[in-house]
Short mmCIF file of C-alpha atoms and ligand atoms in Angstrom, two decimals:
data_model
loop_
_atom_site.label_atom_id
_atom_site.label_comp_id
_atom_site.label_asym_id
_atom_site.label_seq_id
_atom_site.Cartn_x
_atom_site.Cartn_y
_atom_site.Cartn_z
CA UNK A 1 -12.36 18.86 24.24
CA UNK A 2 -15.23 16.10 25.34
CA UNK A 3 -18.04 18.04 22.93
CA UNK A 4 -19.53 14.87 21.48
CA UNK A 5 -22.19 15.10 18.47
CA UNK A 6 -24.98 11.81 19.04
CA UNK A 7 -27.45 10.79 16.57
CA UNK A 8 -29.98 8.59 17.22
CA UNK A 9 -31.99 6.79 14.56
CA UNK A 10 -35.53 5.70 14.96
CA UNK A 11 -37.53 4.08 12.15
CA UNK A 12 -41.12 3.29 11.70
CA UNK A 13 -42.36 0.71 8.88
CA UNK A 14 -45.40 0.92 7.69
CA UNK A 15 -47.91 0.10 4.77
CA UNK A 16 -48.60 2.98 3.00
CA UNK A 17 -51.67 3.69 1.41
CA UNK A 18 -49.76 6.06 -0.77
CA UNK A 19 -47.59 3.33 -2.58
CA UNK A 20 -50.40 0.85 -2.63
CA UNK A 21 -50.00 -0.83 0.94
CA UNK A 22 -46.47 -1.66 0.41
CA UNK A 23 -43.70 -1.80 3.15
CA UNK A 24 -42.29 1.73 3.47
CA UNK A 25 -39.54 3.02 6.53
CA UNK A 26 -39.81 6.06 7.84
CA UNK A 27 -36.85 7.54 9.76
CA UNK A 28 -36.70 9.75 12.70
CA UNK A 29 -33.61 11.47 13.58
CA UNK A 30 -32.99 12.34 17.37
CA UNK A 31 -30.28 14.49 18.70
CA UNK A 32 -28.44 15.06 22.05
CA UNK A 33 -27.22 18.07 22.87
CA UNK A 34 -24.05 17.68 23.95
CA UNK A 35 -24.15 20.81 26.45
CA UNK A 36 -27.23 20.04 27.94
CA UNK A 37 -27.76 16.30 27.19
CA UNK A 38 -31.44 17.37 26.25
CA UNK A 39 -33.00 15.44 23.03
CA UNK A 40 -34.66 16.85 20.62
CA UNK A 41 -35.95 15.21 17.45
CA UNK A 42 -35.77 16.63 13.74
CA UNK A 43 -39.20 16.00 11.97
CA UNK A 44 -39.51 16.97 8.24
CA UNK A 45 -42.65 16.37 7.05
CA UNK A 46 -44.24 19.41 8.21
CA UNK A 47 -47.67 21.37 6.33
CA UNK A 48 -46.24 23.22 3.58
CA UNK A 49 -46.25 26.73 3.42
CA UNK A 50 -49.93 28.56 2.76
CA UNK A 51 -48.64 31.53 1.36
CA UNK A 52 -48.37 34.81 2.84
CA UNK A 53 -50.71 35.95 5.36
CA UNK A 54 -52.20 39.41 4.75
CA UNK A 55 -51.86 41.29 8.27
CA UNK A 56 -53.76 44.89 6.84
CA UNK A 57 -57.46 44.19 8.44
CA UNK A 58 -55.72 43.31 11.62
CA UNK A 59 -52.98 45.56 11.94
CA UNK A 60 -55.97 48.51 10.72
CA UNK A 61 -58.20 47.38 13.24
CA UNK A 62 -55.63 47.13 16.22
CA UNK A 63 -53.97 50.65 16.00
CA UNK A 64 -54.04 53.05 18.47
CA UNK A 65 -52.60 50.93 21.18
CA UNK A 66 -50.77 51.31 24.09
CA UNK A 67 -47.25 51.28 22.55
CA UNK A 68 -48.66 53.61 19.53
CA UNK A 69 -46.80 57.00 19.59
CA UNK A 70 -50.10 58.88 20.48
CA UNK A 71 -50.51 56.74 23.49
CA UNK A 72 -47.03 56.02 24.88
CA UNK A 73 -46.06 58.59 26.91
CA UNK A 74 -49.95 58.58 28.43
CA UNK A 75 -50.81 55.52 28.78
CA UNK A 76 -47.94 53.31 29.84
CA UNK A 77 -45.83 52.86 33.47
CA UNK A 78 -43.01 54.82 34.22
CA UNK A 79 -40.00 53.17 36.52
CA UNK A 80 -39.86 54.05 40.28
CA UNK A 81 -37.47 57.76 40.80
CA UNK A 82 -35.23 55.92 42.65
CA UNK A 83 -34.03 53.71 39.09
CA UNK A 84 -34.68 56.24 36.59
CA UNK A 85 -35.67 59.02 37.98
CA UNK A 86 -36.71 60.52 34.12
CA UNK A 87 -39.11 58.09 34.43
CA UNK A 88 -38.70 55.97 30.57
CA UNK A 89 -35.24 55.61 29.06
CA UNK A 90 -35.78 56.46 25.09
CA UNK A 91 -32.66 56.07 22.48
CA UNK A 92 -33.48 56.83 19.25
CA UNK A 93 -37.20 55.39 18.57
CA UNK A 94 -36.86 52.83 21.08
CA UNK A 95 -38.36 53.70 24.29
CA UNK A 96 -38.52 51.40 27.46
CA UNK A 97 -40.65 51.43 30.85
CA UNK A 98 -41.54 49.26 33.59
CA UNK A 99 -44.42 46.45 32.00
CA UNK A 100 -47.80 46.96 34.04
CA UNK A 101 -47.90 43.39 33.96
CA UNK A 102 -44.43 41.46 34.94
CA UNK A 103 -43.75 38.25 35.71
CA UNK A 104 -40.99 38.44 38.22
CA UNK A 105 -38.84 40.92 40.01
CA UNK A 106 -38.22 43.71 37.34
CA UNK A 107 -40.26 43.06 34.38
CA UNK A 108 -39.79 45.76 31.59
CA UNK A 109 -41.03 46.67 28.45
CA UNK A 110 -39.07 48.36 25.66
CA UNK A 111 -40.53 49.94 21.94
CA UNK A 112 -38.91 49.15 19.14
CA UNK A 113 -40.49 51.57 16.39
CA UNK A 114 -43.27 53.80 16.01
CA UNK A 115 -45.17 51.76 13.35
CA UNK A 116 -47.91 49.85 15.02
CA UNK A 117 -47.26 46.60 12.58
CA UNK A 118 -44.10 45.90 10.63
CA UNK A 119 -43.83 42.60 8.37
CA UNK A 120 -40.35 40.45 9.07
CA UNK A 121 -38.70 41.80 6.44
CA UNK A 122 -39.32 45.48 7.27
CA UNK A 123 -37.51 45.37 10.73
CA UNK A 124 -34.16 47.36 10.39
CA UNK A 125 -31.17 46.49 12.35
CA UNK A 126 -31.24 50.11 13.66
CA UNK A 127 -34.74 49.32 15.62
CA UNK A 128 -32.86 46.69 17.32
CA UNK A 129 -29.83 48.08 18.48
CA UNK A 130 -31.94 51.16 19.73
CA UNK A 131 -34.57 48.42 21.54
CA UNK A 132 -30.69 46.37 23.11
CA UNK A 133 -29.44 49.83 23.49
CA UNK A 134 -32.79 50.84 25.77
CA UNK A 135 -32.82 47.38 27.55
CA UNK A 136 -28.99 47.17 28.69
CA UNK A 137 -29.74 50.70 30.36
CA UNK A 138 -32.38 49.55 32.03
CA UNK A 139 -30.44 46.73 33.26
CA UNK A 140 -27.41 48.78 34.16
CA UNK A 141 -29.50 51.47 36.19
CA UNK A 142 -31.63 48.58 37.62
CA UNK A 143 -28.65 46.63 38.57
CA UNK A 144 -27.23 49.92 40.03
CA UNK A 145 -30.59 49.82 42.29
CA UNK A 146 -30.60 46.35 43.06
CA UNK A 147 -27.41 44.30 42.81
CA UNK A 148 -28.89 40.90 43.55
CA UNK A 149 -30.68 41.12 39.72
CA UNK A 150 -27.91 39.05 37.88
CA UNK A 151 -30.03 37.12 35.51
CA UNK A 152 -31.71 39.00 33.35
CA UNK A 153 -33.61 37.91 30.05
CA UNK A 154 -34.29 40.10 26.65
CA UNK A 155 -36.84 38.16 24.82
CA UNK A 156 -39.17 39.39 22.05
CA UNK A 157 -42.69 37.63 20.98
CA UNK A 158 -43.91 38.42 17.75
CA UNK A 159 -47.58 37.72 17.12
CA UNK A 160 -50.31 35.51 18.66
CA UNK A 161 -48.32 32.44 18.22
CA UNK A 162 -45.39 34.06 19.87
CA UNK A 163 -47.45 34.72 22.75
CA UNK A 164 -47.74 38.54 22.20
CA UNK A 165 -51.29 40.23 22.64
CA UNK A 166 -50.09 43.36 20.99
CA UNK A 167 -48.60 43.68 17.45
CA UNK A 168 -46.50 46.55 18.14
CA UNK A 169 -43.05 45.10 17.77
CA UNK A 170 -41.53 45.11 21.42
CA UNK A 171 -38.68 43.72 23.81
CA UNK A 172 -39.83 42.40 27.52
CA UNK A 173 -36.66 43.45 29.63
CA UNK A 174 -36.92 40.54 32.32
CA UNK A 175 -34.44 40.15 35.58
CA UNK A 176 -34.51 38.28 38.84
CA UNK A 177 -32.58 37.06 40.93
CA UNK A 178 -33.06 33.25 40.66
CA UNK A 179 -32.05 31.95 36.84
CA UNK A 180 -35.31 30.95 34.90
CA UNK A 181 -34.80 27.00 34.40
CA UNK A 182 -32.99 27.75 30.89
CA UNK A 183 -30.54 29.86 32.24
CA UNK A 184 -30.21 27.74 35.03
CA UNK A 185 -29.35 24.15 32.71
CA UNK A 186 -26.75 26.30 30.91
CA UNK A 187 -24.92 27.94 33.89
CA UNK A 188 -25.16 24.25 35.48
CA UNK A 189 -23.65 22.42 32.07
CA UNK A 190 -21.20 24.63 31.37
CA UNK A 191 -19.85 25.48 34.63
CA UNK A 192 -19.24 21.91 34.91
CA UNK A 193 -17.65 21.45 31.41
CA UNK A 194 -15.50 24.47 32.32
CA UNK A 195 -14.40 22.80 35.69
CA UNK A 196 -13.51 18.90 33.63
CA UNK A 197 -12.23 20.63 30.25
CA UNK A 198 -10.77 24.53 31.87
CA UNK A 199 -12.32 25.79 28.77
CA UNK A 200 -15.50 27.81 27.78
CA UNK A 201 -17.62 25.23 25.78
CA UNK A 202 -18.84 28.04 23.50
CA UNK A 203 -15.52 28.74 22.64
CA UNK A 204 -14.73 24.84 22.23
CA UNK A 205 -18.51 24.50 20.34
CA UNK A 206 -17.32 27.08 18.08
CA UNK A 207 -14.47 25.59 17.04
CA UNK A 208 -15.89 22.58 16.16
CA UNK A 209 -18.75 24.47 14.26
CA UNK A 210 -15.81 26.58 12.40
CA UNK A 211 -13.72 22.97 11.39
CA UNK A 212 -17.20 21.10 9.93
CA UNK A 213 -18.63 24.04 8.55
CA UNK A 214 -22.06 22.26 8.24
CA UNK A 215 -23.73 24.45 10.82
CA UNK A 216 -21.59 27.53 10.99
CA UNK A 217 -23.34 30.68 9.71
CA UNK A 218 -20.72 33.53 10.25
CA UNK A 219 -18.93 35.64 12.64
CA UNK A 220 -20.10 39.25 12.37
CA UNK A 221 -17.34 41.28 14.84
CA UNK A 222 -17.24 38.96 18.27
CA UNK A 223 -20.61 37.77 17.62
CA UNK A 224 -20.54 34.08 16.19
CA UNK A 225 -24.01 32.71 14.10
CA UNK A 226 -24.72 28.99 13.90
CA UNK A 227 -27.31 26.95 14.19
CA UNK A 228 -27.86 24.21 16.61
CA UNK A 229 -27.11 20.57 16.17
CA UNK A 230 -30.12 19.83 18.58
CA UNK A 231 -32.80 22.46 17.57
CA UNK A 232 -35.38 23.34 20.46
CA UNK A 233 -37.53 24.91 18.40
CA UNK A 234 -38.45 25.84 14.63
CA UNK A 235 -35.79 26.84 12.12
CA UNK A 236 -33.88 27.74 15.66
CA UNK A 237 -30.87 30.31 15.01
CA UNK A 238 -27.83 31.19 17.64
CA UNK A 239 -25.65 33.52 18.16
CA UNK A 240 -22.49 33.57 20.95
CA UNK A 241 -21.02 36.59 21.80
CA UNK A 242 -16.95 35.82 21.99
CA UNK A 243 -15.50 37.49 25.71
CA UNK A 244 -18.85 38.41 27.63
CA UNK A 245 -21.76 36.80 29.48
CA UNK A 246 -23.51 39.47 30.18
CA UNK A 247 -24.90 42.19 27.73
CA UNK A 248 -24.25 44.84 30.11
CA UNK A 249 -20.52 44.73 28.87
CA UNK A 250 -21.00 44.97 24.85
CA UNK A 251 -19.80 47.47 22.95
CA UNK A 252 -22.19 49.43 20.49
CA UNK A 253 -20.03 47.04 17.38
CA UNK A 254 -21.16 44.40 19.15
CA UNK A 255 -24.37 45.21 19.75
CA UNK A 256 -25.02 46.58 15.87
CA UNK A 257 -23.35 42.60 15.08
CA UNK A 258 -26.58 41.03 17.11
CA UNK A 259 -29.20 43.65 15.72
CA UNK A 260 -27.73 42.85 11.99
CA UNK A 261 -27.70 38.82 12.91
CA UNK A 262 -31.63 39.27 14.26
CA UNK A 263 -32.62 40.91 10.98
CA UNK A 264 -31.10 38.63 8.69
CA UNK A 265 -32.85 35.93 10.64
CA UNK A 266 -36.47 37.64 9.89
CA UNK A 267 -35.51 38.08 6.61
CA UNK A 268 -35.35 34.80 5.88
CA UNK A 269 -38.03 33.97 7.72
CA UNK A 270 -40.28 35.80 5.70
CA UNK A 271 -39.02 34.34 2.66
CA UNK A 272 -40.26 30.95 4.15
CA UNK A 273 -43.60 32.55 4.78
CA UNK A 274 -43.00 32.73 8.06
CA UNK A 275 -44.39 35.82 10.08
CA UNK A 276 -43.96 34.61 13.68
CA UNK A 277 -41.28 34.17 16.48
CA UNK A 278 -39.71 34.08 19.74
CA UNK A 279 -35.99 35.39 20.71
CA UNK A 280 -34.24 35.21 24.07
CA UNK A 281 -30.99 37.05 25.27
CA UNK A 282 -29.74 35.11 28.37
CA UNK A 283 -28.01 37.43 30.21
CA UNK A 284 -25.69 36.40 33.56
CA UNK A 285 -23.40 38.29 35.07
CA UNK A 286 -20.53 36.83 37.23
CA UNK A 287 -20.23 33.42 35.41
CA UNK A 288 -16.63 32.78 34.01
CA UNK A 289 -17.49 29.67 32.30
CA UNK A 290 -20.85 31.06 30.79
CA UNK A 291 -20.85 33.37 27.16
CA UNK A 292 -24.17 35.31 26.22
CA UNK A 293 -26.25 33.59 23.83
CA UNK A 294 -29.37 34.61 21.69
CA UNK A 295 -31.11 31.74 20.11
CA UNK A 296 -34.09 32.97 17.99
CA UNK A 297 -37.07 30.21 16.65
CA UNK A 298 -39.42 31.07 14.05
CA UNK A 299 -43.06 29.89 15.24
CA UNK A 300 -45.98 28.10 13.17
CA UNK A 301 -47.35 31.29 11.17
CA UNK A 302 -50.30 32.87 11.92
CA UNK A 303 -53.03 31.51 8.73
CA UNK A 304 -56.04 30.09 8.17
CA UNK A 305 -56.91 26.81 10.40
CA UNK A 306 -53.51 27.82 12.31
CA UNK A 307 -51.34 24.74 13.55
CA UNK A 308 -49.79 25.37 16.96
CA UNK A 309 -46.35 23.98 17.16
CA UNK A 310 -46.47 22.65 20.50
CA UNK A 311 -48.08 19.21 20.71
CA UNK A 312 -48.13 16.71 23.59
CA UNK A 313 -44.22 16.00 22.51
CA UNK A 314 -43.31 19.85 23.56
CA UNK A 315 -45.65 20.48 26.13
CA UNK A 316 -46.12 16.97 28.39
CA UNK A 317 -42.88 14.87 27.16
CA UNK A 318 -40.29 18.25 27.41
CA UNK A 319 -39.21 16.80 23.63
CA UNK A 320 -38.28 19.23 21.40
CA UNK A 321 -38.51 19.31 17.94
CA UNK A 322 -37.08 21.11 14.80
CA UNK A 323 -39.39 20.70 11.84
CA UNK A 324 -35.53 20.84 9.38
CA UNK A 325 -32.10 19.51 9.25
CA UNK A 326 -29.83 22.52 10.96
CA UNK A 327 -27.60 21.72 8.33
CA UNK A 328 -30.29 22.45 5.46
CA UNK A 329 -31.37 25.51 7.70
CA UNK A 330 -27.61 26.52 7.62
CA UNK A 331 -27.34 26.81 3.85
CA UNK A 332 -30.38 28.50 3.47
CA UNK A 333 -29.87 31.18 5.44
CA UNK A 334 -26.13 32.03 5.45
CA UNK A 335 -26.83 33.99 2.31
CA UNK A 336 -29.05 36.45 4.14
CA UNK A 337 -26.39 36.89 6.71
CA UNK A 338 -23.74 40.01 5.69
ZN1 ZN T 401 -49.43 50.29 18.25
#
């Protein structure tokens, strides 16, 4: 097993005006990945929390949209006869159709619920394993269409500073078939780890994780919860499911263990007064050395003077940073996991 974990330490003296111009050190902790080799660094003097935002004036003046249950089966696209010929796939609540505007080969869009706005702590982990549910059809009857869509992406944005225009919680169902640049660092790492080591470095990662304990969450049926050693994003949570790289293959247990793992995530998330975030799926079928994986970030909450969380670091230097220690993050929130 070659999974190394490197720490770098950076320090910056000073003279602080806060302790009367004396000498201070402040350190910076940066991180290697050890799949990808990318560095990310752990900053903890972030704004403090501004309380909860109240969302009733927006959500009131924003209902009635598209994905509103008085609209949805008017107003939004239905998939091509030759994929679904019932034109929407609908399980439960959740209901899924082609997005009007996609950003690639097969861009979909599924419904989670028919409330218009729901606070973190109100999703259920029924909404979400309708919405995966929904989304692995449309991948399966997709794939059945076009076999050349292997990599496939099920990603949810949740607010404005998630990148979503529209409150009403939703999945974007996303395959091609090239690998987005993610997908395409982790196929790359691990199929080479896999050839050196003849081992699945999630399964070797896990390990490790299990024996320190320090960033290990919980297992929840095949699904394993941790948190990164080197975050790329805020308060960044993961999950590996144990025998599959594609979420085609999962069993509803499984799927219930990733809708229960999302949920507890939000939950906790709204007890930091957080309200908004980003999750990907990667999905890729036909890689033995590759194991699905759902990371999940909380974004800078929506309030007043908002603070976007991508500064020149993020966006022109491609360095990442996590605004607390995943170990901190790992006791916090293993109490909201079941
Ligand atoms: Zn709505």
């Amino acid at each position: 097993m070659e999974i190394k974990l490197e720490r770098i330490h950076l320090q910056s003296d000073l003279l602080s005006p806060l302790k009367g111009f004396e000498k201070i050190s402040v350190p910076t902790e940066v991180r290697i990945d050890p799949l990808t080799k990318r560095r990310s660094r752990i900053i903890t003097w972030g704004l403090p929390s501004k309380g909860k935002f109240d969302f009733s004036q927006m959500a009131e003046e924003s209902k009635g949209c598209f994905f509103c249950p008085e609209n949805l089966f008017l107003k939004t696209p239905q998939f091509l006869k030759e994929i679904v010929p019932e034109g929407r796939i609908c399980i439960g609540k959740a209901v899924g159709f082609p997005n009007l505007n996609p950003v690639g080969s097969y861009g979909n869009i599924v419904v989670l619920c028919k409330e218009h706005f729901l606070n973190l702590n109100q999703f259920i982990p029924e909404m979400y394993e309708e919405g995966l549910s929904v989304s692995i059809e449309i991948i399966r009857r997709t794939m059945a269409f076009d076999s050349d869509i292997r990599y496939w992406q099920i990603s949810q944005n949740f607010l404005l500073p998630g990148g979503s225009t529209i409150l009403h919680p939703h999945l974007q169902v996303i395959g091609d078939p090239i690998p987005t640049n993610e997908m395409e660092w982790l196929l790359n790492a691990s199929s080479s780890y896999h050839q050196r080591n003849k081992t699945i470095y999630w399964n070797d990662l896990i390990q490790i994780e299990q024996e320190l304990g320090e960033r290990y969450i919980t297992k929840i049926g095949k699904v394993h919860w941790f948190v990164s050693f080197a975050p790329i994003g805020f308060n960044e949570v993961c999950g590996s499911v144990e025998g599959h790289g594609s979420i085609t293959t999962l069993s509803k247990e499984e799927i219930s263990s990733l809708a229960k793992g999302i949920v507890s995530t939000l939950k906790y998330y709204e007890d930091k007064d957080l309200n908004s975030f980003n999750f990907s799926i990667y999905s890729i079928s036909d890689e033995a050395s590759y194991q699905l994986l759902i990371r999940i970030i909380s974004r800078t909450p929506i309030q007043p003077h908002y603070l976007n969380d991508w500064t020149s670091f993020e966006v022109l230097q491609s360095e990442l940073t996590s605004n607390i220690f995943p170990e901190d993050l790992c006791r916090e929130i293993r109490p909201y996991f079941p």
